[in-house]
Tab-separated table of C-alpha atoms and ligand atoms in Angstrom:
chain	number	residue	atom	x	y	z
C	1	MET	CA	13.968	21.944	5.558
C	2	THR	CA	14.056	18.304	4.463
C	3	ALA	CA	11.834	17.499	1.492
C	4	GLY	CA	8.558	16.067	2.771
C	5	SER	CA	8.797	17.677	6.214
C	6	GLU	CA	7.067	20.842	7.378
C	7	TYR	CA	9.676	21.373	10.047
C	8	PRO	CA	13.082	22.897	9.495
C	9	VAL	CA	15.355	20.057	10.680
C	10	ASN	CA	16.774	22.061	13.567
C	11	GLN	CA	13.292	22.962	14.854
C	12	ARG	CA	11.361	19.768	14.548
C	13	PRO	CA	10.600	17.721	17.648
C	14	LEU	CA	13.092	15.075	18.748
C	15	PRO	CA	12.789	12.579	21.573
C	16	MET	CA	14.865	13.394	24.648
C	17	VAL	CA	17.556	10.748	25.059
C	18	VAL	CA	16.935	8.768	28.237
C	19	PRO	CA	18.624	5.346	28.128
C	20	GLU	CA	17.156	2.331	29.853
C	21	PRO	CA	19.877	0.398	31.689
C	22	GLY	CA	20.557	-3.105	30.434
C	23	LEU	CA	19.500	-2.614	26.808
C	24	PRO	CA	21.876	-3.215	23.862
C	25	GLU	CA	24.091	-0.260	22.875
C	26	ARG	CA	23.585	-0.752	19.164
C	27	VAL	CA	20.866	-2.243	16.976
C	28	THR	CA	20.796	-3.300	13.321
C	29	ILE	CA	17.701	-2.295	11.394
C	30	TYR	CA	17.003	-4.784	8.597
C	31	GLU	CA	14.951	-2.762	6.118
C	32	VAL	CA	12.231	-4.776	4.348
C	33	GLY	CA	10.087	-2.051	2.745
C	34	ALA	CA	11.174	-2.698	-0.831
C	35	ARG	CA	10.336	-6.406	-0.491
C	36	ASP	CA	7.769	-7.025	2.252
C	37	GLY	CA	6.265	-3.602	1.618
C	38	LEU	CA	5.940	-3.562	-2.127
C	39	GLN	CA	5.007	-7.254	-2.517
C	40	ASN	CA	1.587	-6.420	-1.140
C	41	GLU	CA	0.747	-3.218	-2.973
C	42	SER	CA	-2.070	-3.259	-5.486
C	43	ALA	CA	-0.532	-0.288	-7.329
C	44	THR	CA	2.036	-1.182	-9.961
C	45	ILE	CA	5.290	0.455	-8.966
C	46	PRO	CA	7.677	1.099	-11.864
C	47	VAL	CA	11.087	-0.524	-11.524
C	48	GLU	CA	12.840	2.859	-11.598
C	49	VAL	CA	10.840	3.913	-8.515
C	50	LYS	CA	11.902	0.702	-6.736
C	51	GLU	CA	15.502	1.377	-7.701
C	52	GLU	CA	15.329	4.898	-6.331
C	53	LEU	CA	13.653	3.610	-3.163
C	54	VAL	CA	16.491	1.165	-2.499
C	55	ARG	CA	19.154	3.780	-3.266
C	56	ARG	CA	17.506	6.335	-0.973
C	57	LEU	CA	17.178	3.823	1.889
C	58	LEU	CA	20.869	2.943	1.601
C	59	ALA	CA	21.781	6.635	1.478
C	60	ALA	CA	19.726	7.160	4.656
C	61	GLY	CA	22.130	4.880	6.529
C	62	LEU	CA	20.190	1.624	6.408
C	63	THR	CA	22.977	-0.893	5.899
C	64	THR	CA	20.783	-3.923	5.189
C	65	VAL	CA	18.069	-3.311	2.615
C	66	GLU	CA	16.194	-6.411	1.450
C	67	ALA	CA	15.530	-5.546	-2.168
C	68	THR	CA	13.115	-8.057	-3.718
C	69	SER	CA	12.135	-11.737	-4.062
C	70	PHE	CA	13.026	-14.371	-6.629
C	71	VAL	CA	9.706	-16.139	-6.210
C	72	HIS	CA	7.348	-17.291	-8.909
C	73	PRO	CA	6.098	-14.155	-10.706
C	74	ARG	CA	2.587	-15.604	-10.851
C	75	TRP	CA	2.571	-15.866	-7.060
C	76	VAL	CA	3.862	-12.326	-6.443
C	77	PRO	CA	3.435	-10.290	-9.626
C	78	GLN	CA	4.445	-7.100	-7.816
C	79	LEU	CA	8.039	-8.393	-7.675
C	80	ALA	CA	8.162	-9.932	-11.159
C	81	ASP	CA	10.798	-7.328	-12.065
C	82	ALA	CA	13.292	-8.711	-9.502
C	83	ALA	CA	16.055	-9.444	-12.028
C	84	GLU	CA	15.681	-6.084	-13.724
C	85	LEU	CA	15.797	-4.269	-10.383
C	86	MET	CA	18.958	-6.065	-9.252
C	87	THR	CA	20.590	-5.486	-12.651
C	88	ARG	CA	19.838	-1.775	-12.451
C	89	LEU	CA	21.322	-1.635	-8.939
C	90	GLY	CA	24.547	-3.192	-10.234
C	91	ASP	CA	27.377	-3.484	-7.690
C	92	LEU	CA	25.249	-1.772	-5.054
C	93	GLY	CA	22.773	-4.654	-5.281
C	94	THR	CA	25.274	-7.481	-4.924
C	95	HIS	CA	25.266	-7.361	-1.132
C	96	LEU	CA	21.564	-6.715	-0.663
C	97	PRO	CA	19.532	-9.683	0.568
C	98	VAL	CA	16.758	-11.155	-1.584
C	99	LEU	CA	14.179	-13.859	-0.854
C	100	VAL	CA	14.517	-17.227	-2.581
C	101	PRO	CA	12.024	-20.007	-1.814
C	102	ASN	CA	13.710	-22.790	-3.751
C	103	GLU	CA	16.575	-23.804	-6.043
C	104	ARG	CA	14.980	-22.055	-9.026
C	105	GLY	CA	14.974	-18.787	-7.056
C	106	LEU	CA	18.562	-19.398	-5.964
C	107	ASP	CA	19.649	-19.988	-9.566
C	108	ARG	CA	18.147	-16.658	-10.546
C	109	ALA	CA	20.018	-14.916	-7.710
C	110	LEU	CA	23.292	-16.692	-8.553
C	111	GLU	CA	23.033	-15.689	-12.219
C	112	LEU	CA	23.131	-12.075	-11.040
C	113	GLY	CA	26.054	-12.639	-8.642
C	114	LEU	CA	24.040	-11.875	-5.503
C	115	ARG	CA	25.656	-12.787	-2.179
C	116	HIS	CA	22.832	-12.764	0.410
C	117	VAL	CA	19.650	-14.790	0.185
C	118	ALA	CA	16.840	-15.589	2.588
C	119	VAL	CA	14.572	-18.612	2.678
C	120	PHE	CA	11.190	-18.278	4.338
C	121	GLY	CA	9.424	-21.086	6.156
C	122	SER	CA	6.267	-21.387	8.171
C	123	ALA	CA	5.688	-22.585	11.724
C	124	THR	CA	2.270	-23.852	10.662
C	125	GLU	CA	0.953	-26.384	8.170
C	126	THR	CA	-1.715	-24.108	6.665
C	127	PHE	CA	0.579	-21.191	5.901
C	128	ALA	CA	3.240	-23.505	4.411
C	129	GLN	CA	0.569	-24.708	1.989
C	130	ARG	CA	-0.825	-21.274	1.211
C	131	ASN	CA	2.480	-19.433	0.874
C	132	LEU	CA	4.735	-22.113	-0.600
C	133	ASN	CA	2.382	-24.735	-2.034
C	134	ARG	CA	4.147	-27.272	0.186
C	135	SER	CA	3.243	-29.167	3.357
C	136	TYR	CA	5.050	-28.238	6.568
C	137	ASP	CA	7.581	-31.052	6.054
C	138	GLU	CA	7.886	-30.528	2.306
C	139	GLN	CA	8.984	-26.912	2.839
C	140	PHE	CA	12.163	-28.123	4.595
C	141	ALA	CA	12.789	-30.601	1.782
C	142	MET	CA	12.583	-27.627	-0.617
C	143	PHE	CA	14.907	-25.462	1.502
C	144	GLU	CA	17.552	-28.120	2.214
C	145	PRO	CA	19.187	-28.243	-1.254
C	146	THR	CA	18.614	-24.500	-1.671
C	147	VAL	CA	20.515	-23.601	1.494
C	148	THR	CA	23.222	-26.231	0.909
C	149	ARG	CA	23.938	-24.940	-2.579
C	150	ALA	CA	23.874	-21.314	-1.413
C	151	LEU	CA	26.379	-22.054	1.353
C	152	ASP	CA	28.598	-24.047	-1.033
C	153	ALA	CA	28.632	-20.987	-3.307
C	154	GLY	CA	29.772	-18.866	-0.343
C	155	LEU	CA	26.509	-16.991	0.130
C	156	ASP	CA	25.082	-15.856	3.432
C	157	VAL	CA	21.646	-17.313	4.179
C	158	ARG	CA	19.021	-15.816	6.445
C	159	ALA	CA	15.924	-17.822	7.357
C	160	TYR	CA	12.511	-16.483	8.244
C	161	VAL	CA	9.883	-18.368	10.142
C	162	SER	CA	6.350	-17.008	9.772
C	163	MET	CA	3.280	-17.248	12.012
C	164	CYS	CA	5.388	-17.274	15.188
C	165	PHE	CA	2.754	-15.455	17.239
C	166	GLY	CA	-0.499	-16.703	15.738
C	167	ASP	CA	-1.937	-17.937	12.469
C	168	PRO	CA	-5.161	-16.636	10.876
C	169	TRP	CA	-6.335	-20.164	9.991
C	170	GLU	CA	-4.961	-22.203	12.901
C	171	GLY	CA	-5.198	-19.652	15.741
C	172	ALA	CA	-2.636	-19.858	18.552
C	173	VAL	CA	0.711	-21.370	17.593
C	174	PRO	CA	2.445	-23.194	20.467
C	175	ILE	CA	5.876	-21.823	21.343
C	176	ASP	CA	7.535	-25.231	21.094
C	177	GLN	CA	6.161	-25.595	17.544
C	178	VAL	CA	7.819	-22.278	16.571
C	179	VAL	CA	11.099	-23.284	18.185
C	180	ALA	CA	11.024	-26.619	16.340
C	181	ALA	CA	10.516	-24.887	12.967
C	182	GLY	CA	13.233	-22.327	13.719
C	183	ARG	CA	15.706	-25.006	14.806
C	184	ARG	CA	15.149	-26.946	11.584
C	185	LEU	CA	15.901	-23.831	9.526
C	186	LEU	CA	19.028	-22.980	11.542
C	187	ASP	CA	20.199	-26.600	11.370
C	188	LEU	CA	20.191	-26.289	7.570
C	189	GLY	CA	22.941	-23.669	7.999
C	190	ALA	CA	21.180	-20.291	8.104
C	191	SER	CA	23.219	-17.639	9.905
C	192	GLU	CA	20.244	-15.755	11.327
C	193	LEU	CA	16.627	-16.577	12.087
C	194	SER	CA	13.994	-13.882	11.748
C	195	LEU	CA	10.887	-14.587	13.833
C	196	GLY	CA	7.863	-13.256	11.964
C	197	ASP	CA	4.736	-11.951	13.623
C	198	THR	CA	3.085	-12.165	10.225
C	199	ILE	CA	-0.376	-11.002	11.325
C	200	GLY	CA	0.720	-8.773	14.202
C	201	THR	CA	-1.054	-10.562	17.043
C	202	GLY	CA	2.025	-10.843	19.299
C	203	THR	CA	2.347	-9.017	22.602
C	204	PRO	CA	5.451	-8.284	24.729
C	205	GLY	CA	5.162	-11.176	27.194
C	206	HIS	CA	4.855	-13.550	24.255
C	207	VAL	CA	8.066	-12.114	22.744
C	208	THR	CA	9.906	-12.585	26.021
C	209	ALA	CA	8.703	-16.173	26.314
C	210	LEU	CA	9.584	-17.029	22.707
C	211	VAL	CA	13.109	-15.595	22.866
C	212	ARG	CA	13.647	-17.418	26.174
C	213	ALA	CA	12.395	-20.684	24.656
C	214	PHE	CA	14.882	-20.337	21.796
C	215	GLY	CA	17.598	-19.741	24.397
C	216	ASP	CA	16.577	-22.937	26.182
C	217	ALA	CA	16.899	-24.717	22.814
C	218	GLY	CA	20.466	-23.423	22.378
C	219	VAL	CA	19.672	-20.449	20.103
C	220	GLY	CA	20.847	-17.224	21.713
C	221	PRO	CA	19.475	-13.743	20.952
C	222	ASP	CA	22.562	-13.020	18.812
C	223	ARG	CA	21.203	-15.449	16.166
C	224	LEU	CA	17.674	-14.046	16.215
C	225	ALA	CA	15.988	-11.131	14.492
C	226	LEU	CA	12.452	-9.968	15.219
C	227	HIS	CA	10.007	-9.148	12.422
C	228	PHE	CA	6.881	-7.403	13.629
C	229	HIS	CA	3.827	-6.332	11.699
C	230	ASP	CA	1.958	-3.513	13.418
C	231	THR	CA	-1.618	-4.672	12.766
C	232	TYR	CA	-2.708	-4.215	16.377
C	233	GLY	CA	-0.287	-1.455	17.371
C	234	GLN	CA	1.927	-3.831	19.367
C	235	ALA	CA	5.124	-3.672	17.340
C	236	LEU	CA	7.098	-1.117	19.377
C	237	GLY	CA	6.112	-2.732	22.668
C	238	ASN	CA	7.271	-6.005	21.202
C	239	VAL	CA	10.599	-4.445	20.176
C	240	GLN	CA	11.105	-3.249	23.725
C	241	ALA	CA	10.549	-6.789	24.990
C	242	GLY	CA	13.040	-8.002	22.382
C	243	LEU	CA	15.624	-5.418	23.461
C	244	ARG	CA	15.242	-6.474	27.091
C	245	ALA	CA	15.794	-10.081	25.968
C	246	GLY	CA	19.013	-9.063	24.171
C	247	VAL	CA	17.914	-9.225	20.519
C	248	THR	CA	19.812	-6.653	18.411
C	249	THR	CA	18.351	-7.052	14.897
C	250	TYR	CA	14.882	-5.713	14.019
C	251	ASP	CA	13.123	-5.886	10.677
C	252	ALA	CA	11.196	-2.753	9.748
C	253	SER	CA	9.825	-1.113	6.623
C	254	ALA	CA	10.089	2.527	5.633
C	255	GLY	CA	6.779	4.259	6.232
C	256	GLY	CA	5.222	1.013	7.527
C	257	LEU	CA	4.769	-0.390	4.029
C	258	GLY	CA	3.864	-3.998	3.837
C	259	GLY	CA	1.930	-7.130	4.450
C	260	CYS	CA	1.870	-10.580	2.995
C	261	PRO	CA	-0.286	-11.465	-0.007
C	262	TYR	CA	-0.857	-14.997	1.336
C	263	ALA	CA	-1.747	-14.155	4.945
C	264	LYS	CA	-5.232	-12.910	5.749
C	265	SER	CA	-5.104	-9.740	7.877
C	266	ALA	CA	-1.361	-9.105	7.571
C	267	THR	CA	-0.839	-5.351	7.329
C	268	GLY	CA	2.227	-3.167	7.290
C	269	ASN	CA	5.468	-3.903	9.034
C	270	LEU	CA	6.690	-1.898	11.990
C	271	ALA	CA	7.636	1.449	10.422
C	272	THR	CA	11.363	2.144	10.284
C	273	GLU	CA	10.726	5.735	11.382
C	274	ASP	CA	8.765	4.662	14.482
C	275	LEU	CA	11.559	2.257	15.411
C	276	VAL	CA	14.245	4.899	14.829
C	277	TRP	CA	12.347	7.362	17.018
C	278	MET	CA	12.188	4.915	19.924
C	279	LEU	CA	15.801	3.755	19.574
C	280	THR	CA	16.968	7.380	19.467
C	281	GLY	CA	15.081	8.143	22.670
C	282	LEU	CA	16.607	5.101	24.329
C	283	GLY	CA	20.085	6.248	23.269
C	284	ILE	CA	20.611	3.080	21.208
C	285	GLU	CA	22.826	3.549	18.135
C	286	HIS	CA	21.173	2.731	14.807
C	287	GLY	CA	23.036	4.828	12.238
C	288	VAL	CA	19.899	5.949	10.386
C	289	ASP	CA	19.058	9.496	9.284
C	290	LEU	CA	15.420	9.872	10.377
C	291	ASP	CA	14.693	12.886	8.164
C	292	ALA	CA	15.991	11.092	5.090
C	293	VAL	CA	13.759	8.052	5.732
C	294	VAL	CA	10.703	10.245	6.414
C	295	ALA	CA	11.329	12.122	3.165
C	296	THR	CA	11.676	8.805	1.317
C	297	SER	CA	8.452	7.398	2.782
C	298	THR	CA	6.561	10.580	1.966
C	299	TRP	CA	7.829	10.325	-1.605
C	300	VAL	CA	6.799	6.626	-1.838
C	301	ALA	CA	3.368	7.446	-0.398
C	302	GLY	CA	2.930	9.818	-3.348
C	303	HIS	CA	3.571	6.914	-5.737
C	304	LEU	CA	1.175	4.624	-3.855
C	305	GLY	CA	-1.521	7.272	-3.679
C	306	ARG	CA	-2.137	6.909	0.050
C	307	PRO	CA	-0.535	8.305	3.223
C	308	SER	CA	1.957	6.316	5.271
C	309	PRO	CA	0.493	4.539	8.318
C	310	SER	CA	3.616	5.416	10.344
C	311	ALA	CA	2.873	7.700	13.305
C	312	VAL	CA	6.269	9.383	12.953
C	313	VAL	CA	5.869	9.974	9.213
C	314	ARG	CA	2.398	11.405	9.844
C	315	ALA	CA	3.751	13.687	12.574
C	316	LEU	CA	6.805	14.882	10.667
C	317	GLY	CA	6.089	14.335	7.031
C	318	THR	CA	2.589	15.572	6.319
C	319	PRO	CA	1.512	19.205	6.103
C	320	ARG	CA	0.768	20.688	9.516
C	321	LEU	CA	0.870	23.993	11.338
C	322	THR	CA	4.299	25.482	11.780
C	323	PRO	CA	5.116	25.338	15.514
C	324	GLY	CA	4.007	28.513	17.231
C	325	ARG	CA	1.489	29.403	14.515
C	326	ARG	CA	-2.208	28.612	15.014
H	1	HMG	P1	4.788	-24.104	-7.210
H	1	HMG	O1	3.675	-23.694	-8.088
H	1	HMG	O2	4.592	-25.275	-6.305
H	1	HMG	O3	6.108	-24.280	-8.074
H	1	HMG	O4	5.155	-22.823	-6.332
H	1	HMG	P2	6.766	-25.597	-8.675
H	1	HMG	O5	7.963	-25.926	-7.868
H	1	HMG	O6	5.704	-26.661	-8.836
H	1	HMG	O7	7.197	-25.105	-10.124
H	1	HMG	C1	6.195	-24.722	-11.078
H	1	HMG	C2	6.781	-23.800	-12.127
H	1	HMG	O8	7.212	-22.599	-11.478
H	1	HMG	C3	8.025	-24.359	-12.814
H	1	HMG	O9	8.009	-23.858	-14.150
H	1	HMG	C4	9.167	-23.725	-12.091
H	1	HMG	O10	10.341	-23.593	-12.864
H	1	HMG	C5	8.593	-22.363	-11.766
H	1	HMG	P3	7.543	-24.767	-15.381
H	1	HMG	O11	8.450	-25.972	-15.332
H	1	HMG	O12	6.126	-25.104	-15.098
H	1	HMG	O13	7.755	-23.846	-16.539
H	1	HMG	N1	9.233	-21.797	-10.562
H	1	HMG	C6	9.789	-20.574	-10.487
H	1	HMG	N2	9.896	-19.576	-11.388
H	1	HMG	C7	10.555	-18.468	-10.968
H	1	HMG	N3	11.094	-18.326	-9.733
H	1	HMG	C8	10.983	-19.291	-8.830
H	1	HMG	C9	10.293	-20.485	-9.197
H	1	HMG	N4	10.028	-21.612	-8.525
H	1	HMG	C10	9.387	-22.415	-9.378
H	1	HMG	N5	11.527	-19.151	-7.600
H	1	HMG	C11	6.734	-21.532	-5.049
H	1	HMG	C12	6.136	-22.909	-5.301
H	1	HMG	C13	7.556	-21.631	-3.789
H	1	HMG	C14	7.600	-21.166	-6.239
H	1	HMG	C15	5.585	-20.518	-4.908
H	1	HMG	O14	4.709	-20.978	-3.913
H	1	HMG	C16	6.046	-19.132	-4.550
H	1	HMG	O15	6.693	-18.456	-5.341
H	1	HMG	N6	5.727	-18.666	-3.303
H	1	HMG	C17	6.179	-17.358	-2.824
H	1	HMG	C18	5.153	-16.698	-1.957
H	1	HMG	C19	5.686	-15.399	-1.406
H	1	HMG	O16	6.593	-14.801	-1.950
H	1	HMG	N7	5.102	-14.926	-0.269
H	1	HMG	C20	5.531	-13.702	0.362
H	1	HMG	C21	6.864	-13.818	1.045
H	1	HMG	S1	6.772	-14.564	2.676
H	1	HMG	C22	6.399	-13.249	3.728
H	1	HMG	O17	6.080	-12.177	3.286
H	1	HMG	C23	6.556	-13.460	5.216
H	1	HMG	C24	7.806	-12.750	5.773
H	1	HMG	O18	7.742	-11.343	5.538
H	1	HMG	C25	7.925	-12.980	7.312
H	1	HMG	C26	6.614	-12.740	8.069
H	1	HMG	O19	6.058	-11.630	8.026
H	1	HMG	O20	6.158	-13.712	8.700
H	1	HMG	C27	9.082	-13.272	5.132
H	2	MG	MG1	6.560	-9.931	6.784
């Protein structure tokens, strides 16, 4: 039996594999639990627990594990130990992506020899101000030298754009406004653009329309990633729309950890386990050991003092009747 699961591995339920024609054969899961998840937790998580979390996620087959953020520690105190975490991870940490909002954050990442950074912009004026203390236009002025210097140093740069499907202060966010923000970030030289449904209000038709609009603007699905928060239970439906539109990178967090400290009503990300379950059923390769992630999320939930919101973790990872026994 895997630690954290009531089922012996060979007896627990598994989805039957029934592929849907036309979907990608393989998907990359970009794991954000250690960063997007832990940045929003009120509990103080010791750095050794974060280190073990990252190591366990990598061991579970997640190839891209975003580890932390080099933001101002006053803005996100939960990740104030970023340098210590990356130092403890040593060589393993070098290729893990970290968030950097500005040149100061980049300097801190460069000092540690890190090779992958991500800048994070907003499609809306209000969230740029609240999350970055910059106007919409000023955020690009902050990113421009950051990305240029990162690329000159040979780093890979991902860019996020937040509030792609709605903003808690501004309401609906027009699709062309999102495309304009995304294009500006890609034009700086980012290799991949992650479209954030920061508050989880997106629905599948909206995903289809947004990915198509990026295509019309010359940005194909191969340069996009989708980043869903599951606030309204729409995340998996939205992934399916993304798969049908040809997107092959999905952000997810182990156990559905997460949120954003500067966005009202942002809750956890799409849970990695829920995504893995659906991809497995669709016969799409993902390379992740579901039992190992469930065990990891159950262990983290113990540190946070509350159960995981993931449906799959709840079904597999919490005490329940052994099958066949009432
Ligand atoms: P600011 O207060 O405007 O900073 O914050 P500043 O540029 O005026 O500098 C003030 C002082 O902060 C200076 O120090 C700087 O050196 C220092 P002083 O000269 O006074 O001694 N400073 C820093 N120190 C450490 N690391 C740094 C740094 N930068 C400046 N990087 C800032 C501007 C961008 C720094 C701030 O607003 C910030 O840190 N924001 C981060 C907010 C955040 O992390 N939000 C969560 C991540 S986004 C998210 O979750 C959404 C996402 O998941 C996608 C989705 O769901 O949509 C990605
Ligand atoms: Mg997020």
